mmCIF file with all atom_site columns, C-alpha atoms in Angstrom:
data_model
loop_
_atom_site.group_PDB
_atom_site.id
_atom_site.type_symbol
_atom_site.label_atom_id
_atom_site.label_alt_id
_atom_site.label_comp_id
_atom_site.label_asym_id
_atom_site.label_entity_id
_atom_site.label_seq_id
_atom_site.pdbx_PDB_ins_code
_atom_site.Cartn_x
_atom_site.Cartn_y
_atom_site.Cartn_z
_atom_site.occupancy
_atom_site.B_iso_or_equiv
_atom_site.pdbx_formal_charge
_atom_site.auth_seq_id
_atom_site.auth_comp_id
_atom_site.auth_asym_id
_atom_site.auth_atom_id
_atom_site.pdbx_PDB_model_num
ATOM 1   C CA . UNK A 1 1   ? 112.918 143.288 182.265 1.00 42.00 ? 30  UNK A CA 1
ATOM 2   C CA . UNK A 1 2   ? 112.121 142.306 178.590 1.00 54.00 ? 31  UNK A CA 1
ATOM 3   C CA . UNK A 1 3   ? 109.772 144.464 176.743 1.00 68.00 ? 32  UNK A CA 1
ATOM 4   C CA . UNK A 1 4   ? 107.391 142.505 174.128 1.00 76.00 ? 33  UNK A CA 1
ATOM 5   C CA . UNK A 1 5   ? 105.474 145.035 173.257 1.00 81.00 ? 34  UNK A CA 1
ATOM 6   C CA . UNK A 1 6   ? 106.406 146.405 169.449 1.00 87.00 ? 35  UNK A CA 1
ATOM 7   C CA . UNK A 1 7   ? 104.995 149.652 170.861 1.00 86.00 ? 36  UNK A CA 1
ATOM 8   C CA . UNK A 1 8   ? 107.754 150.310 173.665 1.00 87.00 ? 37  UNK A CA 1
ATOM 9   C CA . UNK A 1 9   ? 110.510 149.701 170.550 1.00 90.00 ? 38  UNK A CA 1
ATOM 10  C CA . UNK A 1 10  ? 108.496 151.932 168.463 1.00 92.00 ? 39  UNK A CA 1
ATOM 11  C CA . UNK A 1 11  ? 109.038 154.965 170.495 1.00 92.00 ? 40  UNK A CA 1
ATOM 12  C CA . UNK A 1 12  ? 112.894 153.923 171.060 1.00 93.00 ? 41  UNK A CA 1
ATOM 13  C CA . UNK A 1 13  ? 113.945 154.373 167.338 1.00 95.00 ? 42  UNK A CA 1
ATOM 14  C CA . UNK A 1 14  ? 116.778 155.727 167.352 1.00 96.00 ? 43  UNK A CA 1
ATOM 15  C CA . UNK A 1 15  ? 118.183 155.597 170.764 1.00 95.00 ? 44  UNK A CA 1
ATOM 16  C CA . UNK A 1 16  ? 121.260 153.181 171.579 1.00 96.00 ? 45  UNK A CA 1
ATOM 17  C CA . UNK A 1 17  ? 121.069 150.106 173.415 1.00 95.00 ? 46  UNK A CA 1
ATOM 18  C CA . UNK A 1 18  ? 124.454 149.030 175.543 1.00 95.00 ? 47  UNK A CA 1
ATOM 19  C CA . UNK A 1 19  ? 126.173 145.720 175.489 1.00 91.00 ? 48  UNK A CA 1
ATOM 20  C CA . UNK A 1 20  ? 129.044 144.460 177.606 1.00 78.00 ? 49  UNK A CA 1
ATOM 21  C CA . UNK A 1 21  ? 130.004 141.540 175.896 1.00 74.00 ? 50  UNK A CA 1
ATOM 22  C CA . UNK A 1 22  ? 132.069 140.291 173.993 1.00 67.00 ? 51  UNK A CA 1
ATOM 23  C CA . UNK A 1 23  ? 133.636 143.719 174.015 1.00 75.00 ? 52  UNK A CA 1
ATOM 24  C CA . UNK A 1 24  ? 131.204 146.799 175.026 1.00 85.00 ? 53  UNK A CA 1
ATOM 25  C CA . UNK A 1 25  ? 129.992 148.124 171.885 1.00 93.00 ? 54  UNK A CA 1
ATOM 26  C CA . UNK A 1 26  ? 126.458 150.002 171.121 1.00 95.00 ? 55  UNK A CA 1
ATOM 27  C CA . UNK A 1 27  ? 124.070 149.682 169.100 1.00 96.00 ? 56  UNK A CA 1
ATOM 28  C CA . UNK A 1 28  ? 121.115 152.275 167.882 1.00 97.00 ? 57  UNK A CA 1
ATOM 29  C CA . UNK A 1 29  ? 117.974 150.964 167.360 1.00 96.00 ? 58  UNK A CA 1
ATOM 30  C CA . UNK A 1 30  ? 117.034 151.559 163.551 1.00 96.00 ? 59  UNK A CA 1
ATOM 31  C CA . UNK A 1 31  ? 114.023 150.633 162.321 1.00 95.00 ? 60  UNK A CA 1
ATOM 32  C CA . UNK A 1 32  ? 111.249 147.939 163.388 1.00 93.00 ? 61  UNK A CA 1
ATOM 33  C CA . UNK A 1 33  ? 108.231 146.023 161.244 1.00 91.00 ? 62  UNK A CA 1
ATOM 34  C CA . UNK A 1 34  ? 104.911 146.272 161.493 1.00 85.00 ? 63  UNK A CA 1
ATOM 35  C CA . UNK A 1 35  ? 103.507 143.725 163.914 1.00 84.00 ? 64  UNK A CA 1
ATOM 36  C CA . UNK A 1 36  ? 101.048 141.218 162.423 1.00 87.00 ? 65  UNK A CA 1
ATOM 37  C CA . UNK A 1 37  ? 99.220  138.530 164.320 1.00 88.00 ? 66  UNK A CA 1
ATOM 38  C CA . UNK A 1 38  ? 99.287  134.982 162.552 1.00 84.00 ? 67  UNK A CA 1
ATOM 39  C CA . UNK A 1 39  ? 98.137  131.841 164.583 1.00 85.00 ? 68  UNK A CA 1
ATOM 40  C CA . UNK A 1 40  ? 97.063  133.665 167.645 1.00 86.00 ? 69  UNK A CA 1
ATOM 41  C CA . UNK A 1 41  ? 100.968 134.714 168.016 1.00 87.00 ? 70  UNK A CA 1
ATOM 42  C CA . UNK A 1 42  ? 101.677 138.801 167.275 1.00 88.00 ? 71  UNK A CA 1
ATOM 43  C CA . UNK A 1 43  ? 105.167 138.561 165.251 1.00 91.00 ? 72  UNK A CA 1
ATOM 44  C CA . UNK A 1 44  ? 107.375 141.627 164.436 1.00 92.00 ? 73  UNK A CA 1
ATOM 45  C CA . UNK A 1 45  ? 111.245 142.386 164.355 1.00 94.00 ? 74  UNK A CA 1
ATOM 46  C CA . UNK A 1 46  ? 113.621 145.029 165.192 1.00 95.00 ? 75  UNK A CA 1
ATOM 47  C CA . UNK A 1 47  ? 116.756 146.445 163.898 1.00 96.00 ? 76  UNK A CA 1
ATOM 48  C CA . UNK A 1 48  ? 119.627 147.396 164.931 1.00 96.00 ? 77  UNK A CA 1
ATOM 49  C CA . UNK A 1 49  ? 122.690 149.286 163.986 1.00 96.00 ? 78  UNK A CA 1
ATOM 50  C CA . UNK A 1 50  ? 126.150 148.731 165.132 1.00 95.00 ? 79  UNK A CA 1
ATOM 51  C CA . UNK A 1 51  ? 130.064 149.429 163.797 1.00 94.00 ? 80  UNK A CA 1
ATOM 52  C CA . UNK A 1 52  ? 131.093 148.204 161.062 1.00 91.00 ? 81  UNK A CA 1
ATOM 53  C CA . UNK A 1 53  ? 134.515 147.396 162.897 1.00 89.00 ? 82  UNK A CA 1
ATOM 54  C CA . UNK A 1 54  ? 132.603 145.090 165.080 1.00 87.00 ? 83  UNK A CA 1
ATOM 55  C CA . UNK A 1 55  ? 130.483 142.250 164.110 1.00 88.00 ? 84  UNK A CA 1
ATOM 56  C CA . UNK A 1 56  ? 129.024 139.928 166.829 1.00 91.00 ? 85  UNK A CA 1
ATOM 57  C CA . UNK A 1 57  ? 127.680 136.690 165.502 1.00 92.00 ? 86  UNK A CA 1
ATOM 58  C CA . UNK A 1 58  ? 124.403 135.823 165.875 1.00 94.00 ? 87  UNK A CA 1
ATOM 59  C CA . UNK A 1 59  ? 123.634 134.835 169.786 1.00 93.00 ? 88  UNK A CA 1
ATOM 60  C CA . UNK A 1 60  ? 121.857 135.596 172.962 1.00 93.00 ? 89  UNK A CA 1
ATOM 61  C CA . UNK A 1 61  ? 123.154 138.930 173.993 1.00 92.00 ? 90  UNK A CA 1
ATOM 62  C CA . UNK A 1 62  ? 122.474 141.149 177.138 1.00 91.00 ? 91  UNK A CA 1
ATOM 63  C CA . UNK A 1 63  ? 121.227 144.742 176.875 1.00 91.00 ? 92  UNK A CA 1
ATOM 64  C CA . UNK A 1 64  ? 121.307 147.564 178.677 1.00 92.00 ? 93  UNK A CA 1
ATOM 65  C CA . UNK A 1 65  ? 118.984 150.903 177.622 1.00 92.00 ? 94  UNK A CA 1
ATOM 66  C CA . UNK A 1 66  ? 118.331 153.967 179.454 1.00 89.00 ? 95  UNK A CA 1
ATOM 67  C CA . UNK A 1 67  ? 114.331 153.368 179.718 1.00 85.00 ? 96  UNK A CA 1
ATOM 68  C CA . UNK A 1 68  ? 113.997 149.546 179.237 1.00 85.00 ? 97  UNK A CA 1
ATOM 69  C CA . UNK A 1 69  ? 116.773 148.768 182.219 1.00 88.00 ? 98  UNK A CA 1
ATOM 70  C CA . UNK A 1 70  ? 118.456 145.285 181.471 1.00 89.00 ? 99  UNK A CA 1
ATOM 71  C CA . UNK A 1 71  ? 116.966 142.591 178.688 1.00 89.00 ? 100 UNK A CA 1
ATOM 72  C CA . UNK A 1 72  ? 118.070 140.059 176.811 1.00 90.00 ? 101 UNK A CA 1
ATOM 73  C CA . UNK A 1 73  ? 117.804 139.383 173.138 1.00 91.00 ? 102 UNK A CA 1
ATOM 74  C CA . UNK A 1 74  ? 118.727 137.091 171.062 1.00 94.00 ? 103 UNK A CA 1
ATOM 75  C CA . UNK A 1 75  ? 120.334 139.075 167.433 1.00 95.00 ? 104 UNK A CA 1
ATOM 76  C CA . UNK A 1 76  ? 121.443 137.910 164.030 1.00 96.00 ? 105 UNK A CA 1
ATOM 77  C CA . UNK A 1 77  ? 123.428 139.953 161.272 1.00 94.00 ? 106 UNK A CA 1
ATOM 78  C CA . UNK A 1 78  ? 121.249 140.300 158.092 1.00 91.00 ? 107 UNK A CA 1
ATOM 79  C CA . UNK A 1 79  ? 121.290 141.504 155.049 1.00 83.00 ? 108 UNK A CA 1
ATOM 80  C CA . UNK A 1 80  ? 122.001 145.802 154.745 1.00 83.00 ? 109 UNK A CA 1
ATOM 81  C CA . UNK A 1 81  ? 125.161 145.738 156.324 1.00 82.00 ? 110 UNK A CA 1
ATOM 82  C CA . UNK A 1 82  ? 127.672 147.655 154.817 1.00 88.00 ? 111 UNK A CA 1
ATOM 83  C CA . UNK A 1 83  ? 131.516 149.413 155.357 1.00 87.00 ? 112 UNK A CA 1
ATOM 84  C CA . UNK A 1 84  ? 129.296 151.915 157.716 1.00 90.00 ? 113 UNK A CA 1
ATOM 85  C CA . UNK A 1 85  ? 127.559 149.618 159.568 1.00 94.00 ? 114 UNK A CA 1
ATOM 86  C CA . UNK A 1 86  ? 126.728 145.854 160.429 1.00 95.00 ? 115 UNK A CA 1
ATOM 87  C CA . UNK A 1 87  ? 122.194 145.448 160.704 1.00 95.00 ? 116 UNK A CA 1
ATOM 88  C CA . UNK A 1 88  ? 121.295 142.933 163.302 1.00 96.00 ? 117 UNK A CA 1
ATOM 89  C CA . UNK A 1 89  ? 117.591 141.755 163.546 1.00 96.00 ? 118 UNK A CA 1
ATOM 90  C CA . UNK A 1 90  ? 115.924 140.369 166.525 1.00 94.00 ? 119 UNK A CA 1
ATOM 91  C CA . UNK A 1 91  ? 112.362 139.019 165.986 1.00 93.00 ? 120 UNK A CA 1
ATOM 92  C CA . UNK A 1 92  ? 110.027 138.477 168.638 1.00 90.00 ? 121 UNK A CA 1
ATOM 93  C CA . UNK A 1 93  ? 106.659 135.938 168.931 1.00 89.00 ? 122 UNK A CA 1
ATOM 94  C CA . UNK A 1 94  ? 104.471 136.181 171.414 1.00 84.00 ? 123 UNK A CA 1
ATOM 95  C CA . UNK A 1 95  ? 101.394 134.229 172.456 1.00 84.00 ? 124 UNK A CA 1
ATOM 96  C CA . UNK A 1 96  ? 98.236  137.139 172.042 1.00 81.00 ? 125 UNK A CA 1
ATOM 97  C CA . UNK A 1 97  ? 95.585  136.710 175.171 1.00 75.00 ? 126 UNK A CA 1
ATOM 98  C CA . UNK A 1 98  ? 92.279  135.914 173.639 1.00 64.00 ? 127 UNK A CA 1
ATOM 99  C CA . UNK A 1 99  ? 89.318  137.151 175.682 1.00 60.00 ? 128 UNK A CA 1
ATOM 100 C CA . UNK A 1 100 ? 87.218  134.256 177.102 1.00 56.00 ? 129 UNK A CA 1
ATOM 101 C CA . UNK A 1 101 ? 84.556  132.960 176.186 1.00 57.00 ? 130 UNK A CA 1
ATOM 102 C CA . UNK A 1 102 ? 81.009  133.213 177.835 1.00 63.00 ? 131 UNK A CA 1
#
């Protein structure tokens, strides 16, 4: 199940999200943005943290995490990586229900 609500990441800062592939590795959920709404689409990103010794390239991933069960996210290495760690961002769009009209 794939959680788009920037609320659900919000209160998972700082807990680690599992992969299995290429090689098992985890990554801690750093930081997120504030969410914004442009177009009738809310838009915000989140970050990750993972080992410096370990760099995935950007790519549809599967995750595993402790209260959000199995998702899948698409990640990219960005800019703040470092010789402690490697920052990978995934954003997320998605289409905001506006209420009918009368």
């Amino acid at each position: 199940m794939m959680s788009q609500d920037p609320a659900t990441y919000r209160k998972l800062i700082g807990t680690v999200f599992s992969l299995d592939e290429p090689h098992p590795v985890d990554l801690r959920l750093a930081a997120m943005t504030d969410e914004r709404v442009s177009g009738g689409v809310l838009q915000f990103s989140v970050f990750f943290h993972g080992p410096a010794d370990q760099i995935l390239p950007q790519g549809m991933y599967s995750f595993r995490h402790d209260g959000l069960g199995s998702l899948t996210l698409f990640i990219v290495p960005v800019v703040g990586s470092n010789e402690e760690r490697v920052v990978y961002e995934a954003c997320f769009s998605v289409p905001v229900q506006q209420p009918p009209v009368p």
